[in-house]
Coordinates of C-alpha atoms and ligand atoms in Angstrom, one line a residue:
M1 CA -176.2 38.8 171.2
N2 CA -175.6 35.2 170.2
K3 CA -172.8 34.4 167.8
K4 CA -173.8 32.8 164.5
Y5 CA -172.2 30.2 162.3
Y6 CA -172.5 29.3 158.7
I7 CA -171.2 26.0 157.3
K8 CA -170.7 25.4 153.5
T9 CA -170.4 21.7 152.6
F10 CA -168.6 20.4 149.5
G11 CA -168.4 16.8 148.4
C12 CA -169.8 13.5 149.7
Q13 CA -172.4 12.4 152.2
M14 CA -169.7 11.8 154.8
N15 CA -169.0 15.6 154.6
V16 CA -172.7 16.3 155.1
Y17 CA -172.6 14.1 158.2
D18 CA -169.4 15.8 159.5
S19 CA -171.0 19.2 159.0
Q20 CA -174.0 18.2 161.0
R21 CA -171.6 17.1 163.8
I22 CA -169.7 20.3 163.6
A23 CA -173.0 22.1 163.9
N24 CA -173.7 20.0 167.1
I25 CA -170.4 21.2 168.5
L26 CA -171.0 24.9 167.7
E27 CA -174.5 24.8 169.1
G28 CA -173.1 23.4 172.3
L29 CA -170.8 26.4 172.4
G30 CA -173.8 28.7 172.1
Y31 CA -173.6 29.5 168.4
G32 CA -176.8 29.9 166.4
Q33 CA -177.2 29.1 162.7
A34 CA -177.0 32.0 160.2
S35 CA -178.9 31.7 157.0
T36 CA -176.2 33.5 155.0
P37 CA -172.4 33.8 155.3
R38 CA -172.8 37.6 155.5
A39 CA -174.7 37.2 158.8
A40 CA -172.2 34.8 160.3
D41 CA -169.4 35.5 162.8
L42 CA -167.9 32.1 162.0
I43 CA -167.8 30.7 158.5
I44 CA -166.7 27.1 158.0
F45 CA -165.9 25.4 154.7
N46 CA -166.1 21.6 154.9
T47 CA -164.0 20.6 151.8
C48 CA -163.6 17.9 149.3
H49 CA -160.4 16.7 147.6
I50 CA -161.6 13.8 145.5
R51 CA -161.3 15.4 142.1
E52 CA -159.3 18.5 141.0
K53 CA -162.4 20.5 140.2
A54 CA -163.8 20.0 143.7
A55 CA -160.6 21.2 145.4
E56 CA -160.3 24.2 143.0
K57 CA -163.9 25.2 143.8
V58 CA -162.9 25.5 147.5
F59 CA -160.2 28.0 146.7
S60 CA -162.3 30.2 144.4
D61 CA -165.2 30.2 146.9
L62 CA -162.8 31.1 149.7
G63 CA -161.8 34.2 147.8
R64 CA -165.4 35.3 147.8
I65 CA -165.7 34.6 151.5
N66 CA -162.7 36.9 152.1
L67 CA -164.6 39.7 150.5
I68 CA -167.5 39.1 152.9
K69 CA -165.0 39.2 155.8
Q70 CA -163.7 42.6 154.6
E71 CA -167.2 44.0 154.2
R72 CA -168.1 42.9 157.7
A73 CA -164.8 44.3 159.0
A74 CA -165.7 47.7 157.5
E75 CA -168.8 47.6 159.7
G76 CA -166.7 46.7 162.7
L77 CA -167.8 43.0 162.7
D78 CA -165.3 40.3 163.3
T79 CA -165.4 37.1 161.2
I80 CA -163.6 33.8 161.8
I81 CA -163.0 31.7 158.7
G82 CA -162.3 28.0 159.2
V83 CA -161.5 25.3 156.7
V84 CA -162.1 21.7 157.5
G85 CA -162.1 18.4 155.6
C86 CA -160.1 16.6 153.0
V87 CA -158.5 19.6 151.3
V88 CA -156.9 20.6 154.6
Q89 CA -155.5 17.1 155.0
A90 CA -154.0 17.1 151.5
E91 CA -153.1 20.7 151.0
D92 CA -152.5 22.5 154.3
E93 CA -149.6 24.5 152.9
E94 CA -151.6 25.5 149.8
I95 CA -154.3 26.9 152.1
A96 CA -151.8 28.9 154.1
K97 CA -150.3 30.2 150.8
R98 CA -153.4 30.8 148.7
A99 CA -155.8 31.8 151.5
P100 CA -153.8 33.5 154.2
F101 CA -157.0 35.1 155.6
V102 CA -158.2 31.7 156.8
D103 CA -158.0 31.7 160.7
F104 CA -157.9 28.0 161.2
A105 CA -157.8 24.7 159.3
T106 CA -158.3 21.2 160.6
G107 CA -158.5 17.8 158.9
P108 CA -161.5 15.5 158.7
L109 CA -160.4 13.4 161.6
T110 CA -159.6 16.3 164.0
Y111 CA -162.7 18.5 163.9
H112 CA -163.7 17.5 167.4
R113 CA -160.9 19.8 168.4
I114 CA -162.8 22.9 167.1
P115 CA -163.7 24.2 170.6
E116 CA -160.0 24.3 171.6
I117 CA -159.0 25.7 168.2
L118 CA -161.7 28.5 168.4
A119 CA -160.4 29.5 171.9
K120 CA -156.9 29.8 170.5
V121 CA -158.0 31.7 167.4
S122 CA -159.9 34.3 169.4
R123 CA -156.8 34.8 171.7
R124 CA -154.3 35.1 168.8
R125 CA -156.0 36.9 165.9
G126 CA -154.2 37.0 162.7
I127 CA -152.4 33.7 163.2
S128 CA -153.7 30.7 161.2
I129 CA -153.9 27.4 163.1
I130 CA -153.5 24.3 161.1
D131 CA -154.1 20.9 162.7
T132 CA -153.9 17.8 160.5
D133 CA -152.4 15.1 162.8
F134 CA -154.1 11.8 162.3
P135 CA -155.2 11.2 165.9
A136 CA -154.7 7.9 167.7
V137 CA -158.1 8.4 169.2
A138 CA -161.5 8.3 167.5
K139 CA -163.0 11.7 167.1
F140 CA -166.5 10.2 167.6
D141 CA -165.8 9.7 171.3
Y142 CA -165.3 13.5 171.6
L143 CA -168.4 14.7 169.8
P144 CA -171.6 15.8 171.5
E145 CA -174.7 13.7 171.0
N146 CA -176.1 13.8 167.5
K147 CA -179.8 14.5 166.9
A148 CA -182.1 14.3 163.9
S149 CA -182.4 17.5 161.8
G150 CA -185.2 15.9 159.7
G151 CA -186.9 12.6 158.9
C152 CA -183.8 11.3 157.1
S153 CA -180.4 11.1 158.8
Y154 CA -176.8 10.0 158.0
L155 CA -174.9 8.0 160.6
A156 CA -171.2 7.4 160.1
V157 CA -170.3 3.8 161.1
Q158 CA -167.0 3.4 159.4
E159 CA -164.4 5.8 158.1
G160 CA -161.2 5.7 156.0
C161 CA -160.0 3.1 153.6
N162 CA -157.3 0.5 153.2
N163 CA -158.0 -0.3 149.6
F164 CA -155.7 2.2 147.9
C165 CA -157.4 2.2 144.5
T166 CA -154.7 3.8 142.4
Y167 CA -156.7 6.9 141.4
C168 CA -158.1 7.8 144.9
V169 CA -157.0 10.2 147.6
V170 CA -159.3 8.9 150.3
P171 CA -156.8 6.5 152.0
Y172 CA -154.5 9.6 152.3
T173 CA -157.1 12.1 153.4
R174 CA -159.4 10.0 155.6
G175 CA -156.6 7.6 156.8
A176 CA -156.8 3.9 157.7
E177 CA -160.1 2.2 158.0
Y178 CA -161.8 2.5 161.4
S179 CA -165.2 1.0 162.5
R180 CA -167.2 2.4 165.3
P181 CA -168.3 0.0 168.0
V182 CA -171.7 -1.6 167.5
G183 CA -173.0 -0.2 170.8
K184 CA -172.1 3.4 169.9
V185 CA -173.8 3.1 166.5
V186 CA -177.0 1.6 168.0
E187 CA -177.0 4.4 170.6
E188 CA -176.7 7.1 168.0
A189 CA -179.3 5.5 165.8
R190 CA -181.8 5.3 168.8
R191 CA -181.2 9.0 169.5
L192 CA -181.8 9.9 165.8
V193 CA -185.0 8.0 165.9
E194 CA -186.2 9.5 169.2
T195 CA -185.6 13.0 167.8
G196 CA -187.5 12.4 164.6
S197 CA -185.6 10.2 162.1
L198 CA -187.6 7.6 160.1
E199 CA -184.7 6.8 157.8
I200 CA -181.0 6.2 158.6
N201 CA -178.4 6.0 156.0
L202 CA -175.2 4.3 157.4
L203 CA -172.1 5.9 156.0
G204 CA -168.6 4.8 155.4
Q205 CA -166.1 5.1 152.6
N206 CA -166.2 1.3 152.6
V207 CA -169.2 0.8 154.7
N208 CA -169.5 -3.0 154.0
S209 CA -166.1 -3.7 155.3
Y210 CA -167.5 -2.6 158.7
H211 CA -166.0 -4.7 161.5
G212 CA -166.9 -2.9 164.8
E213 CA -166.8 -4.6 168.2
D214 CA -170.0 -5.5 169.9
E215 CA -170.8 -5.1 173.6
N216 CA -168.8 -8.3 174.3
G217 CA -165.7 -7.3 172.4
K218 CA -166.6 -9.6 169.5
E219 CA -166.0 -8.2 166.0
R220 CA -169.2 -8.0 163.9
N221 CA -169.9 -7.3 160.3
L222 CA -172.3 -4.9 158.6
A223 CA -175.0 -7.6 158.3
Y224 CA -175.0 -7.9 162.1
L225 CA -175.2 -4.2 162.5
L226 CA -178.1 -4.0 160.1
R227 CA -180.0 -6.7 161.9
R228 CA -179.5 -4.9 165.3
L229 CA -180.6 -1.6 163.8
A230 CA -183.7 -3.1 162.2
E231 CA -184.9 -3.9 165.7
I232 CA -185.3 -0.3 166.6
D233 CA -189.0 0.6 166.9
G234 CA -189.9 3.7 165.0
L235 CA -187.0 3.3 162.5
K236 CA -188.7 2.7 159.1
R237 CA -186.0 2.7 156.5
I238 CA -182.3 1.7 156.5
R239 CA -179.7 2.3 153.8
Y240 CA -176.0 2.0 153.6
T241 CA -173.4 3.6 151.4
T242 CA -170.8 3.3 149.9
S243 CA -169.9 -0.4 149.4
Y244 CA -166.9 -2.1 148.0
P245 CA -167.8 -5.1 145.7
A246 CA -165.1 -7.5 147.1
D247 CA -166.5 -7.0 150.6
V248 CA -170.1 -8.0 149.9
D249 CA -170.5 -11.2 151.9
D250 CA -173.4 -13.7 151.9
D251 CA -174.5 -12.4 155.2
L252 CA -175.1 -9.0 153.8
I253 CA -176.9 -10.4 150.8
A254 CA -179.2 -12.3 153.1
C255 CA -180.1 -9.0 154.8
H256 CA -181.6 -7.9 151.5
R257 CA -183.8 -10.9 151.6
D258 CA -184.7 -10.8 155.3
L259 CA -185.0 -7.1 156.4
D260 CA -188.1 -5.2 155.2
K261 CA -186.6 -2.0 156.6
L262 CA -183.6 -2.3 154.3
M263 CA -184.4 -0.3 151.2
P264 CA -184.3 -2.2 147.8
Y265 CA -181.6 0.0 146.4
L266 CA -177.8 -0.5 146.5
H267 CA -175.0 1.8 145.5
L268 CA -172.2 -0.6 144.5
P269 CA -169.5 1.2 142.5
I270 CA -167.8 -0.9 139.7
Q271 CA -165.8 2.0 138.2
S272 CA -165.0 0.2 135.0
G273 CA -166.3 -2.8 133.1
S274 CA -162.8 -3.8 131.8
D275 CA -160.8 -6.3 133.9
R276 CA -157.5 -4.8 132.6
I277 CA -158.5 -1.3 133.9
L278 CA -159.9 -2.8 137.2
K279 CA -156.5 -4.3 137.7
A280 CA -154.7 -1.1 136.9
M281 CA -157.0 0.6 139.4
N282 CA -156.0 -2.0 142.0
R283 CA -159.6 -3.0 142.5
R284 CA -159.9 -6.4 144.2
H285 CA -162.7 -7.6 141.9
S286 CA -163.2 -8.6 138.3
L287 CA -166.2 -7.9 136.1
A288 CA -167.3 -11.5 136.6
D289 CA -167.1 -11.2 140.4
Y290 CA -169.2 -8.1 140.3
L291 CA -171.9 -9.7 138.0
K292 CA -172.1 -12.7 140.3
I293 CA -172.7 -10.4 143.4
V294 CA -175.4 -8.5 141.5
D295 CA -177.0 -11.9 140.6
K296 CA -177.0 -13.0 144.2
L297 CA -178.5 -9.7 145.3
K298 CA -181.3 -10.0 142.8
Q299 CA -182.0 -13.6 143.9
A300 CA -182.2 -12.3 147.5
N301 CA -184.5 -9.5 146.6
P302 CA -185.7 -9.4 142.9
A303 CA -187.0 -5.8 143.5
I304 CA -183.5 -4.4 144.1
G305 CA -182.3 -1.5 142.0
M306 CA -178.6 -1.0 141.4
S307 CA -176.5 2.2 141.3
S308 CA -172.8 2.7 140.7
D309 CA -169.9 5.1 140.2
F310 CA -167.9 5.1 137.0
I311 CA -164.6 6.6 136.0
V312 CA -163.9 7.2 132.3
G313 CA -160.5 7.9 130.8
F314 CA -158.4 6.1 133.5
P315 CA -154.7 6.0 132.2
G316 CA -154.4 3.4 129.4
E317 CA -158.2 3.1 128.9
T318 CA -158.7 2.1 125.2
D319 CA -161.9 2.2 123.2
Q320 CA -162.3 -1.5 123.9
D321 CA -162.0 -1.0 127.6
F322 CA -164.6 1.8 127.4
A323 CA -166.9 -0.5 125.4
A324 CA -166.7 -3.0 128.2
T325 CA -168.0 -0.3 130.6
L326 CA -170.9 0.4 128.3
D327 CA -171.7 -3.3 128.2
V328 CA -171.9 -3.6 131.9
V329 CA -174.3 -0.7 132.0
R330 CA -176.5 -2.5 129.5
K331 CA -176.3 -5.7 131.5
I332 CA -177.2 -4.3 134.9
E333 CA -179.5 -1.5 133.8
Y334 CA -178.5 0.8 136.6
I335 CA -181.4 2.9 138.0
Q336 CA -179.1 5.7 139.0
A337 CA -175.3 6.4 138.7
F338 CA -172.5 8.9 139.1
S339 CA -169.9 9.1 136.4
F340 CA -166.7 11.1 136.3
K341 CA -163.8 11.9 134.0
Y342 CA -160.6 10.6 135.6
S343 CA -158.9 13.4 137.5
R344 CA -155.2 13.2 138.1
R345 CA -154.6 13.5 141.9
P346 CA -151.0 14.3 143.0
G347 CA -149.5 11.7 145.2
T348 CA -151.7 8.8 143.9
P349 CA -150.1 6.0 141.8
A350 CA -152.3 6.6 138.7
A351 CA -151.2 10.3 138.5
V352 CA -147.8 9.1 137.2
M353 CA -149.0 6.2 135.0
P354 CA -148.1 6.4 131.4
M355 CA -150.7 6.7 128.7
Q356 CA -152.8 9.4 130.3
V357 CA -156.0 9.9 128.3
E358 CA -156.6 13.2 126.4
E359 CA -159.2 15.5 127.9
K360 CA -161.1 15.5 124.7
V361 CA -161.4 11.7 124.7
K362 CA -162.5 11.7 128.3
K363 CA -165.2 14.2 127.6
E364 CA -166.5 12.2 124.6
R365 CA -166.6 9.0 126.6
L366 CA -168.3 10.7 129.6
D367 CA -171.0 12.1 127.2
I368 CA -171.6 8.7 125.7
L369 CA -171.7 6.9 129.1
Q370 CA -174.0 9.5 130.6
D371 CA -176.5 9.3 127.7
L372 CA -176.6 5.5 128.2
L373 CA -177.0 5.8 132.0
F374 CA -179.7 8.4 131.7
S375 CA -181.6 6.2 129.3
Y376 CA -181.9 3.4 131.8
Q377 CA -182.6 5.9 134.6
L378 CA -185.5 7.3 132.6
K379 CA -186.7 3.8 131.7
F380 CA -186.8 2.9 135.4
N381 CA -188.5 6.2 136.3
K382 CA -191.2 5.7 133.6
Q383 CA -191.9 2.2 134.9
S384 CA -192.7 3.8 138.3
V385 CA -195.6 5.7 136.7
G386 CA -199.0 4.3 138.0
K387 CA -197.4 2.6 141.0
I388 CA -198.1 3.6 144.6
M389 CA -194.9 4.2 146.5
P390 CA -194.1 5.2 150.1
V391 CA -192.3 8.5 150.0
L392 CA -190.4 10.2 152.8
F393 CA -190.9 13.9 152.4
E394 CA -187.8 15.8 153.4
T395 CA -188.0 19.4 152.0
K396 CA -190.4 22.0 150.8
G397 CA -190.7 22.4 147.0
R398 CA -190.1 25.6 145.0
H399 CA -193.7 26.8 145.2
S400 CA -195.9 26.7 148.2
G401 CA -198.0 23.6 148.8
Q402 CA -195.3 21.4 147.2
L403 CA -193.1 18.9 149.0
I404 CA -190.1 16.9 147.8
G405 CA -189.3 13.5 149.1
R406 CA -187.6 10.2 148.2
T407 CA -189.0 6.9 147.1
P408 CA -187.4 3.6 148.4
Y409 CA -185.2 3.8 145.2
M410 CA -183.9 7.2 146.1
Q411 CA -185.9 8.8 143.3
N412 CA -186.8 12.5 144.0
L413 CA -190.6 12.9 144.0
H414 CA -192.6 16.1 143.9
A415 CA -196.1 16.2 145.2
E416 CA -198.8 18.8 146.0
L417 CA -199.0 18.2 149.8
G418 CA -199.4 20.3 152.9
K419 CA -196.4 20.9 155.1
E420 CA -197.8 18.8 157.9
N421 CA -196.5 15.9 155.7
L422 CA -192.9 17.0 156.1
N423 CA -190.7 14.3 157.7
K424 CA -193.4 11.7 157.2
I425 CA -193.8 8.7 154.9
V426 CA -196.9 9.1 152.7
N427 CA -198.2 6.7 150.0
I428 CA -198.0 8.4 146.7
K429 CA -199.4 7.4 143.3
V430 CA -196.7 8.3 140.7
T431 CA -198.2 10.3 137.8
E432 CA -195.2 11.5 135.8
A433 CA -191.6 10.7 135.4
T434 CA -188.5 12.5 133.9
T435 CA -184.9 11.4 134.0
N436 CA -184.3 13.2 137.3
S437 CA -187.6 13.1 139.2
L438 CA -191.1 11.9 139.6
S439 CA -194.3 13.6 140.4
G440 CA -197.3 12.2 142.2
K441 CA -200.4 12.6 144.3
A442 CA -201.4 11.3 147.7
A443 CA -202.9 7.8 147.1
Ligands
5AD1 N1 -161.0 10.9 139.3 C1 -162.3 10.7 139.0 N2 -163.1 10.1 139.8 C2 -162.7 9.7 141.0 N3 -163.3 9.1 142.1 C3 -162.5 8.9 143.0 N4 -161.2 9.4 142.7 C4 -161.4 9.9 141.4 C5 -160.5 10.5 140.5 N5 -159.2 10.6 140.8 C6 -164.7 8.7 142.0 C7 -164.9 7.2 142.1 C8 -165.5 7.1 143.5 C9 -166.3 8.3 143.7 C10 -166.6 8.7 145.0 O1 -165.4 9.3 143.1 O2 -165.9 6.8 141.1 O3 -166.3 5.9 143.7
SF4_2 FE1 -161.1 5.4 147.2 FE2 -161.0 2.8 146.4 FE3 -161.1 3.4 149.0 FE4 -163.3 3.8 147.5 S1 -162.3 1.8 147.9 S2 -162.4 5.2 149.0 S3 -162.4 4.5 145.6 S4 -159.4 3.9 147.6

């Protein structure tokens, strides 16, 4: 019988992409997908280290997976447990100590070695293999071809980060910035479209600092890449995430004016509205720089909706600094946002800064910020009522006859529609709106 795998993904969209690529590898080795971990011969956790909570969740869930491994062993079934991703890069020794039942662990830049690792694991049972070297080669060159698993696909074009924001682990876990060559990206995008993707979301920790080489060895920016991808017949929608404000250039802004396929939604994290805090965070932009970029984007495409990440309670953040963050939210009227309490990450400069903010204050500030963010999100969603929007349906809803999709603005939309509309773009008249989703009918 065929062996089965189960992958559990924690964290960001890059991890979702990596899990898809790991699935490609495993399917190439003859593994089939299991619908539950209990049914899997190989269980892989793709982990996130960005905040303490995310990393702790990995360890508690691993404990549960060990119970499954023991239950299966009692039935004479072998289970291999692998951990991949950013927790491995940052805490390999912790994994060996706290989860000794893990058979192998490999970092986010080394998962292309899973076939070799699996061969070793099955020869030497009981011995954990940990592999976290930052390779000199790009893993992408060693991965099997990607293919669409639905109408909407992720495509990693850039990985790693050289920015070293003082709170962030990414430069340590994902390493130095690397851009994939233009030709390879276009090739992967074509293949995704040929196998059913209508929408591609280009990924990178700093996707707009993309500087991959084209077919003639010339370095190209993200704007060039977007224009090349927009030429692909059959590709209907393009997005890119996550961007760094200081790296938004005029070329990129022009794409928001010129390219119909580029969705009118941009996730551009500001983190804080206070220049003092932005400086302490080592961000290379001020509040004024950020506002100017948003202005230019709105001139290029007045329909654009903005999204952001925010951190509250960064060391030294005063009530006044926090008020500046609320001000920027009122000014931009974000249509969606992610907001977090600052989490102290060992090894980052901010972890040892004086004037750490009390947990209680962080929580109060997060509640206030989220109330404000949700009010604008609701306002925007309510304004969508009565409009006709093209929606790409990606999943089935909870009850039969219902599908869930995304509008150009990344809003979730529920509609009563037959499943023949899955992975298609359908014009929908929006009838209702809440903070988190829309409902509508075929127009
Ligand atoms: N604490 C809280 N939030 C963080 N982020 C990154 N590092 C931390 C941290 N130490 C947030 C930032 C980033 C998003 C992906 O996660 O807002 O944009
Ligand atoms: Fe982390 Fe800053 Fe790099 Fe984003 S830009 S990945 S927040 S270091």
